[in-house]
Amino acid sequence: MTTKKGIEVSIAASIAAQLARVEVVAAYPITPQTHIVEHLSELVANGELEAVYINVESEHSAMSACCGASAAGARTFTSTSAQGLELMHEILFIASGMRLPIVMATVNRALSSPLSIWGDHSDIMAARDTGWIMLFCENGQEVVDSIIMAFKIAENRNVLLPVMVNLDGFSLSHVIEPIEFPSQKDVDSFLPPYKPLYSLHPDKPVTMGAYAMPELYTEAKYAQETALINSKKVIIDVMAEFGERFGRHYKPVETYNTENADFAFICLGSINENISTAIDELKSNGKEAGLIKLRLFRPFPKDELLAVLKDKKRIAIVERAMPGGAANSPLYNEIASLIYANKLHITLENYIVGLGGRDVHPEDFIDVFDMKIAAKKDNNNYNVIGVRE
Amino acid sequence: MIEVRFHGRGGQGAVTLAELIAQAAIKSNMYAQAFPSFGPERRGAPVQAFLRVSDRPIRLRAKVYHPNNVVILDATLLGVVNPSEGLKEGGFVVINSNKSEDELKNLFPGCNIAVVDATHIAKEELGVPITNTTMLGALVKASNIVDIEMLEEPVRERFGVVAQRNINAYKRAFNETKIIKA
């Protein structure tokens, strides 16, 4: 018998960090991340979570404090959004380069300017190549489960890399929905205390993040990249173990109705729910469309994607970020590169939706399927659904 | 799936109202989703909250544009927003008001109306004119969206020592809500 609780996803995310017995939280509040760190500070202040909550003056300091805490051997958690993520940017590379298993809930939000506090993926797409493992969530249950799994992935000795759990600002973070929490006992058994390989301690000095001469830098980065690529095996194993223990099964690439269709959408995050609703509607009218959901974005799950892409004829890549002058939006470019390298013949379409919190409707995806959203006649290779020109 | 849109002013607890119903529905083994009109919180400004309740998992992340019911916590909003916009045929306007039946019929032509003087009840039962928990009773009367008994646990969890007064308020509103069919 499972009991689901009606709870705001942000509060649920902080409870997941509590269940993971985080030891240090260093964070700076920013909408729409605020409820996560507010609740964590309450849990610490009330003695319900035995952790140090470090108040800092900026996100740059938050991530710096997280690096220090993690290097000293503490299980470390933080959360941010939008401009906060960009202010952390340089330290994101330090966290991954120093192989620090920090977990961060990134509550995805549009970047200024113009100022927008609402959700899209422009923040994470600007930080996608920082060497972090990146998971995306479709609903609140996935957020809770992903945060718990993230620590187990990050702290694996074959990985030792930071993990970002992405959840859409407001449309996920501020929604009250049914969520099932694992018991503390079960989480403890799944996620034992973090035992660092090396840690900073005055009695036993070590150097971390040292200077690398040209003779060494390439090898260090190659080793880091190799660890990131190889982390996929651990991610798959952790997801499988989580499924066995808790009965909720996750994979790097998940699909919906792809076996029945030669057309599929590819998307990240909570909009996948709207797309799956559109797919049901299409099915009821005798039309078959599939959905490919990337749960894992970094390392890019090439093999898993190829396995599902290989027999498709037409793919619509749906993204919540502008290309920023690139040929297409970020995910499109990666899918195109994968398809070219593997000599697949698939028609690719690129749709940009949901910028700055604009609602996206299942009907929009039905129109995409029915090719009602015509390709633009200018030199852009993508369509911005619903844009007024 | 039943969809509800709530109209209130910042600070009146429209979001809490949506949340309490969602929690009661989830406790009843249904699926539910409650969320605010996303944005900066502004006390006194018109705000909206949204609710979906379904017997199947809800896979939709967008505002409610065509509600089955709308709930109006504050009658002074009537000149500011159009609360019945997008209301589905046969749906209810659930309103906190002391206006007469004829006045309400003129305001919402063709709509089913559920009306209760929640401000009066809240002042008597709670001692403050905060109507969100009182309006729980009116919405349940109009829509049967959850069993009224299922509200008790979420209200007790949320309000602690003042829970009983809130329970009295929504039970009284349930009994006093007047249904005016279109």
mmCIF file of N, CA and C in Angstrom, chain A residues 1-2 4-9 35 117-118 138-140 170-172 174-179 256 270-271 273-274 276-277 280 359-362, chain B residues 15-16 18-20 22-23 26-27 29-41 52 56-65 157-158:
data_model
loop_
_atom_site.group_PDB
_atom_site.id
_atom_site.type_symbol
_atom_site.label_atom_id
_atom_site.label_comp_id
_atom_site.label_asym_id
_atom_site.label_seq_id
_atom_site.Cartn_x
_atom_site.Cartn_y
_atom_site.Cartn_z
ATOM 1 N N MET A 1 0.857 -1.202 0.000
ATOM 2 C CA MET A 1 0.000 0.000 0.000
ATOM 3 C C MET A 1 0.887 1.244 0.000
ATOM 4 N N THR A 2 0.749 2.018 -1.015
ATOM 5 C CA THR A 2 1.539 3.251 -1.090
ATOM 6 C C THR A 2 0.635 4.432 -0.758
ATOM 7 N N LYS A 4 0.189 8.439 -1.248
ATOM 8 C CA LYS A 4 0.634 9.640 -1.938
ATOM 9 C C LYS A 4 0.169 10.853 -1.157
ATOM 10 N N LYS A 5 1.030 11.845 -1.152
ATOM 11 C CA LYS A 5 0.732 13.051 -0.407
ATOM 12 C C LYS A 5 0.577 14.186 -1.417
ATOM 13 N N GLY A 6 -0.414 15.042 -1.194
ATOM 14 C CA GLY A 6 -0.550 16.226 -2.035
ATOM 15 C C GLY A 6 0.385 17.302 -1.521
ATOM 16 N N ILE A 7 1.410 17.619 -2.263
ATOM 17 C CA ILE A 7 2.462 18.502 -1.750
ATOM 18 C C ILE A 7 3.054 19.307 -2.894
ATOM 19 N N GLU A 8 3.517 20.514 -2.577
ATOM 20 C CA GLU A 8 4.169 21.338 -3.597
ATOM 21 C C GLU A 8 5.503 20.691 -3.990
ATOM 22 N N VAL A 9 5.773 20.670 -5.271
ATOM 23 C CA VAL A 9 6.962 19.971 -5.771
ATOM 24 C C VAL A 9 8.248 20.536 -5.152
ATOM 25 N N HIS A 35 11.319 28.297 -2.702
ATOM 26 C CA HIS A 35 10.673 27.426 -1.710
ATOM 27 C C HIS A 35 11.553 26.238 -1.315
ATOM 28 N N ILE A 117 10.533 35.898 -14.691
ATOM 29 C CA ILE A 117 10.783 34.951 -13.603
ATOM 30 C C ILE A 117 10.248 33.574 -13.960
ATOM 31 N N TRP A 118 9.658 33.429 -15.146
ATOM 32 C CA TRP A 118 8.943 32.210 -15.498
ATOM 33 C C TRP A 118 9.856 31.180 -16.168
ATOM 34 N N GLU A 138 9.910 15.247 -15.402
ATOM 35 C CA GLU A 138 8.624 15.540 -16.034
ATOM 36 C C GLU A 138 7.560 15.875 -14.994
ATOM 37 N N ASN A 139 7.693 15.314 -13.796
ATOM 38 C CA ASN A 139 6.694 15.563 -12.753
ATOM 39 C C ASN A 139 7.378 15.534 -11.383
ATOM 40 N N GLY A 140 6.591 15.823 -10.347
ATOM 41 C CA GLY A 140 7.156 15.951 -9.006
ATOM 42 C C GLY A 140 7.749 14.660 -8.469
ATOM 43 N N PHE A 170 7.975 27.001 -11.881
ATOM 44 C CA PHE A 170 6.537 27.228 -11.736
ATOM 45 C C PHE A 170 5.709 26.055 -12.244
ATOM 46 N N SER A 171 5.792 25.727 -13.551
ATOM 47 C CA SER A 171 4.885 24.696 -14.072
ATOM 48 C C SER A 171 5.163 23.340 -13.433
ATOM 49 N N LEU A 172 6.317 23.204 -12.773
ATOM 50 C CA LEU A 172 6.572 22.020 -11.964
ATOM 51 C C LEU A 172 6.833 22.436 -10.506
ATOM 52 N N HIS A 174 6.009 24.868 -8.557
ATOM 53 C CA HIS A 174 4.979 25.461 -7.701
ATOM 54 C C HIS A 174 3.651 24.710 -7.750
ATOM 55 N N VAL A 175 3.653 23.500 -8.254
ATOM 56 C CA VAL A 175 2.414 22.744 -8.384
ATOM 57 C C VAL A 175 2.273 21.787 -7.207
ATOM 58 N N ILE A 176 1.063 21.744 -6.646
ATOM 59 C CA ILE A 176 0.745 20.744 -5.625
ATOM 60 C C ILE A 176 0.224 19.526 -6.373
ATOM 61 N N GLU A 177 0.862 18.391 -6.174
ATOM 62 C CA GLU A 177 0.447 17.182 -6.886
ATOM 63 C C GLU A 177 0.759 15.955 -6.035
ATOM 64 N N PRO A 178 0.242 14.787 -6.397
ATOM 65 C CA PRO A 178 0.469 13.599 -5.564
ATOM 66 C C PRO A 178 1.896 13.084 -5.692
ATOM 67 N N ILE A 179 2.547 12.918 -4.566
ATOM 68 C CA ILE A 179 3.920 12.417 -4.556
ATOM 69 C C ILE A 179 4.051 11.388 -3.445
ATOM 70 N N TYR A 256 7.242 6.954 -25.303
ATOM 71 C CA TYR A 256 5.795 6.804 -25.193
ATOM 72 C C TYR A 256 5.254 6.581 -26.599
ATOM 73 N N SER A 270 8.915 19.024 -18.318
ATOM 74 C CA SER A 270 7.503 18.809 -17.994
ATOM 75 C C SER A 270 6.580 18.929 -19.198
ATOM 76 N N ILE A 271 7.044 19.558 -20.288
ATOM 77 C CA ILE A 271 6.189 19.675 -21.479
ATOM 78 C C ILE A 271 5.922 18.301 -22.076
ATOM 79 N N GLU A 273 4.608 15.962 -20.674
ATOM 80 C CA GLU A 273 3.259 15.545 -20.273
ATOM 81 C C GLU A 273 2.233 16.059 -21.281
ATOM 82 N N ASN A 274 2.377 17.333 -21.678
ATOM 83 C CA ASN A 274 1.436 17.900 -22.648
ATOM 84 C C ASN A 274 1.534 17.158 -23.978
ATOM 85 N N SER A 276 2.429 14.006 -24.399
ATOM 86 C CA SER A 276 1.829 12.667 -24.310
ATOM 87 C C SER A 276 0.304 12.755 -24.333
ATOM 88 N N THR A 277 -0.237 13.852 -23.780
ATOM 89 C CA THR A 277 -1.687 14.063 -23.876
ATOM 90 C C THR A 277 -2.098 14.276 -25.334
ATOM 91 N N ASP A 280 -2.169 10.917 -27.138
ATOM 92 C CA ASP A 280 -3.410 10.162 -26.865
ATOM 93 C C ASP A 280 -4.553 10.682 -27.728
ATOM 94 N N ASP A 359 2.431 29.319 -21.859
ATOM 95 C CA ASP A 359 1.797 28.003 -21.869
ATOM 96 C C ASP A 359 1.950 27.337 -23.235
ATOM 97 N N VAL A 360 2.117 26.029 -23.191
ATOM 98 C CA VAL A 360 2.137 25.233 -24.418
ATOM 99 C C VAL A 360 0.985 24.251 -24.310
ATOM 100 N N HIS A 361 0.206 24.143 -25.362
ATOM 101 C CA HIS A 361 -1.013 23.339 -25.302
ATOM 102 C C HIS A 361 -0.855 22.059 -26.107
ATOM 103 N N PRO A 362 -1.533 21.004 -25.681
ATOM 104 C CA PRO A 362 -1.499 19.772 -26.474
ATOM 105 C C PRO A 362 -1.872 20.035 -27.938
ATOM 106 N N VAL B 15 -4.896 30.316 -3.321
ATOM 107 C CA VAL B 15 -4.008 29.195 -3.624
ATOM 108 C C VAL B 15 -4.186 28.095 -2.570
ATOM 109 N N THR B 16 -4.312 28.521 -1.305
ATOM 110 C CA THR B 16 -4.518 27.544 -0.226
ATOM 111 C C THR B 16 -5.832 26.792 -0.433
ATOM 112 N N ALA B 18 -7.302 26.114 -3.296
ATOM 113 C CA ALA B 18 -7.083 25.121 -4.358
ATOM 114 C C ALA B 18 -6.269 23.943 -3.813
ATOM 115 N N GLU B 19 -5.282 24.258 -2.995
ATOM 116 C CA GLU B 19 -4.384 23.242 -2.447
ATOM 117 C C GLU B 19 -5.143 22.276 -1.522
ATOM 118 N N LEU B 20 -6.029 22.815 -0.687
ATOM 119 C CA LEU B 20 -6.768 21.967 0.259
ATOM 120 C C LEU B 20 -7.667 20.975 -0.476
ATOM 121 N N ALA B 22 -7.135 19.891 -3.530
ATOM 122 C CA ALA B 22 -6.238 18.911 -4.172
ATOM 123 C C ALA B 22 -5.806 17.854 -3.160
ATOM 124 N N GLN B 23 -5.477 18.295 -1.952
ATOM 125 C CA GLN B 23 -5.026 17.333 -0.939
ATOM 126 C C GLN B 23 -6.148 16.376 -0.536
ATOM 127 N N ILE B 26 -6.476 13.883 -3.351
ATOM 128 C CA ILE B 26 -5.373 12.903 -3.359
ATOM 129 C C ILE B 26 -5.570 11.889 -2.226
ATOM 130 N N LYS B 27 -6.043 12.367 -1.078
ATOM 131 C CA LYS B 27 -6.345 11.454 0.038
ATOM 132 C C LYS B 27 -7.473 10.495 -0.314
ATOM 133 N N ASN B 29 -7.665 9.023 -3.051
ATOM 134 C CA ASN B 29 -7.098 8.198 -4.128
ATOM 135 C C ASN B 29 -7.439 8.693 -5.523
ATOM 136 N N MET B 30 -7.707 9.995 -5.648
ATOM 137 C CA MET B 30 -7.855 10.578 -6.972
ATOM 138 C C MET B 30 -6.543 11.291 -7.314
ATOM 139 N N TYR B 31 -6.475 11.796 -8.515
ATOM 140 C CA TYR B 31 -5.314 12.593 -8.927
ATOM 141 C C TYR B 31 -5.718 14.063 -8.904
ATOM 142 N N ALA B 32 -4.797 14.921 -8.520
ATOM 143 C CA ALA B 32 -5.120 16.345 -8.473
ATOM 144 C C ALA B 32 -3.879 17.175 -8.685
ATOM 145 N N GLN B 33 -4.137 18.403 -9.069
ATOM 146 C CA GLN B 33 -3.077 19.357 -9.367
ATOM 147 C C GLN B 33 -3.612 20.728 -8.954
ATOM 148 N N ALA B 34 -2.867 21.460 -8.136
ATOM 149 C CA ALA B 34 -3.277 22.824 -7.765
ATOM 150 C C ALA B 34 -2.070 23.733 -7.924
ATOM 151 N N PHE B 35 -2.307 24.924 -8.458
ATOM 152 C CA PHE B 35 -1.172 25.840 -8.625
ATOM 153 C C PHE B 35 -1.649 27.274 -8.737
ATOM 154 N N PRO B 36 -0.767 28.208 -8.388
ATOM 155 C CA PRO B 36 -1.132 29.625 -8.474
ATOM 156 C C PRO B 36 -0.967 30.139 -9.897
ATOM 157 N N SER B 37 -1.537 31.322 -10.157
ATOM 158 C CA SER B 37 -1.174 32.019 -11.398
ATOM 159 C C SER B 37 0.239 32.494 -11.133
ATOM 160 N N PHE B 38 1.190 31.885 -11.815
ATOM 161 C CA PHE B 38 2.591 32.069 -11.486
ATOM 162 C C PHE B 38 2.991 33.518 -11.617
ATOM 163 N N GLY B 39 3.656 33.996 -10.604
ATOM 164 C CA GLY B 39 4.140 35.355 -10.708
ATOM 165 C C GLY B 39 4.509 35.886 -9.355
ATOM 166 N N PRO B 40 4.963 37.136 -9.330
ATOM 167 C CA PRO B 40 5.335 37.722 -8.050
ATOM 168 C C PRO B 40 4.086 37.840 -7.172
ATOM 169 N N GLU B 41 4.247 37.594 -5.891
ATOM 170 C CA GLU B 41 3.095 37.685 -4.995
ATOM 171 C C GLU B 41 2.848 39.146 -4.637
ATOM 172 N N ARG B 52 -7.087 20.981 -10.827
ATOM 173 C CA ARG B 52 -7.611 19.883 -11.648
ATOM 174 C C ARG B 52 -7.769 18.672 -10.751
ATOM 175 N N ARG B 56 -7.906 9.845 -13.242
ATOM 176 C CA ARG B 56 -6.751 9.310 -13.956
ATOM 177 C C ARG B 56 -5.570 10.277 -13.802
ATOM 178 N N PRO B 57 -4.327 9.803 -13.991
ATOM 179 C CA PRO B 57 -3.187 10.720 -13.876
ATOM 180 C C PRO B 57 -3.359 11.932 -14.800
ATOM 181 N N ILE B 58 -2.977 13.092 -14.295
ATOM 182 C CA ILE B 58 -3.156 14.339 -15.052
ATOM 183 C C ILE B 58 -1.845 14.648 -15.758
ATOM 184 N N ARG B 59 -1.890 14.696 -17.081
ATOM 185 C CA ARG B 59 -0.668 14.996 -17.833
ATOM 186 C C ARG B 59 -0.880 16.281 -18.627
ATOM 187 N N LEU B 60 -0.914 17.359 -17.919
ATOM 188 C CA LEU B 60 -1.160 18.654 -18.548
ATOM 189 C C LEU B 60 -0.532 19.721 -17.670
ATOM 190 N N ARG B 61 0.319 20.521 -18.263
ATOM 191 C CA ARG B 61 0.988 21.596 -17.516
ATOM 192 C C ARG B 61 0.665 22.898 -18.222
ATOM 193 N N ALA B 62 -0.490 23.441 -17.912
ATOM 194 C CA ALA B 62 -0.921 24.724 -18.485
ATOM 195 C C ALA B 62 -2.027 25.237 -17.590
ATOM 196 N N LYS B 63 -2.304 26.540 -17.705
ATOM 197 C CA LYS B 63 -3.384 27.117 -16.913
ATOM 198 C C LYS B 63 -4.719 26.508 -17.324
ATOM 199 N N VAL B 64 -5.731 26.727 -16.523
ATOM 200 C CA VAL B 64 -7.080 26.276 -16.858
ATOM 201 C C VAL B 64 -7.768 27.396 -17.645
ATOM 202 N N TYR B 65 -8.100 27.112 -18.896
ATOM 203 C CA TYR B 65 -8.741 28.129 -19.743
ATOM 204 C C TYR B 65 -10.250 27.924 -19.848
ATOM 205 N N GLU B 157 -4.332 19.593 9.258
ATOM 206 C CA GLU B 157 -2.881 19.643 9.059
ATOM 207 C C GLU B 157 -2.409 21.071 8.815
ATOM 208 N N ARG B 158 -3.186 21.818 8.063
ATOM 209 C CA ARG B 158 -2.766 23.157 7.658
ATOM 210 C C ARG B 158 -2.949 24.179 8.791
#
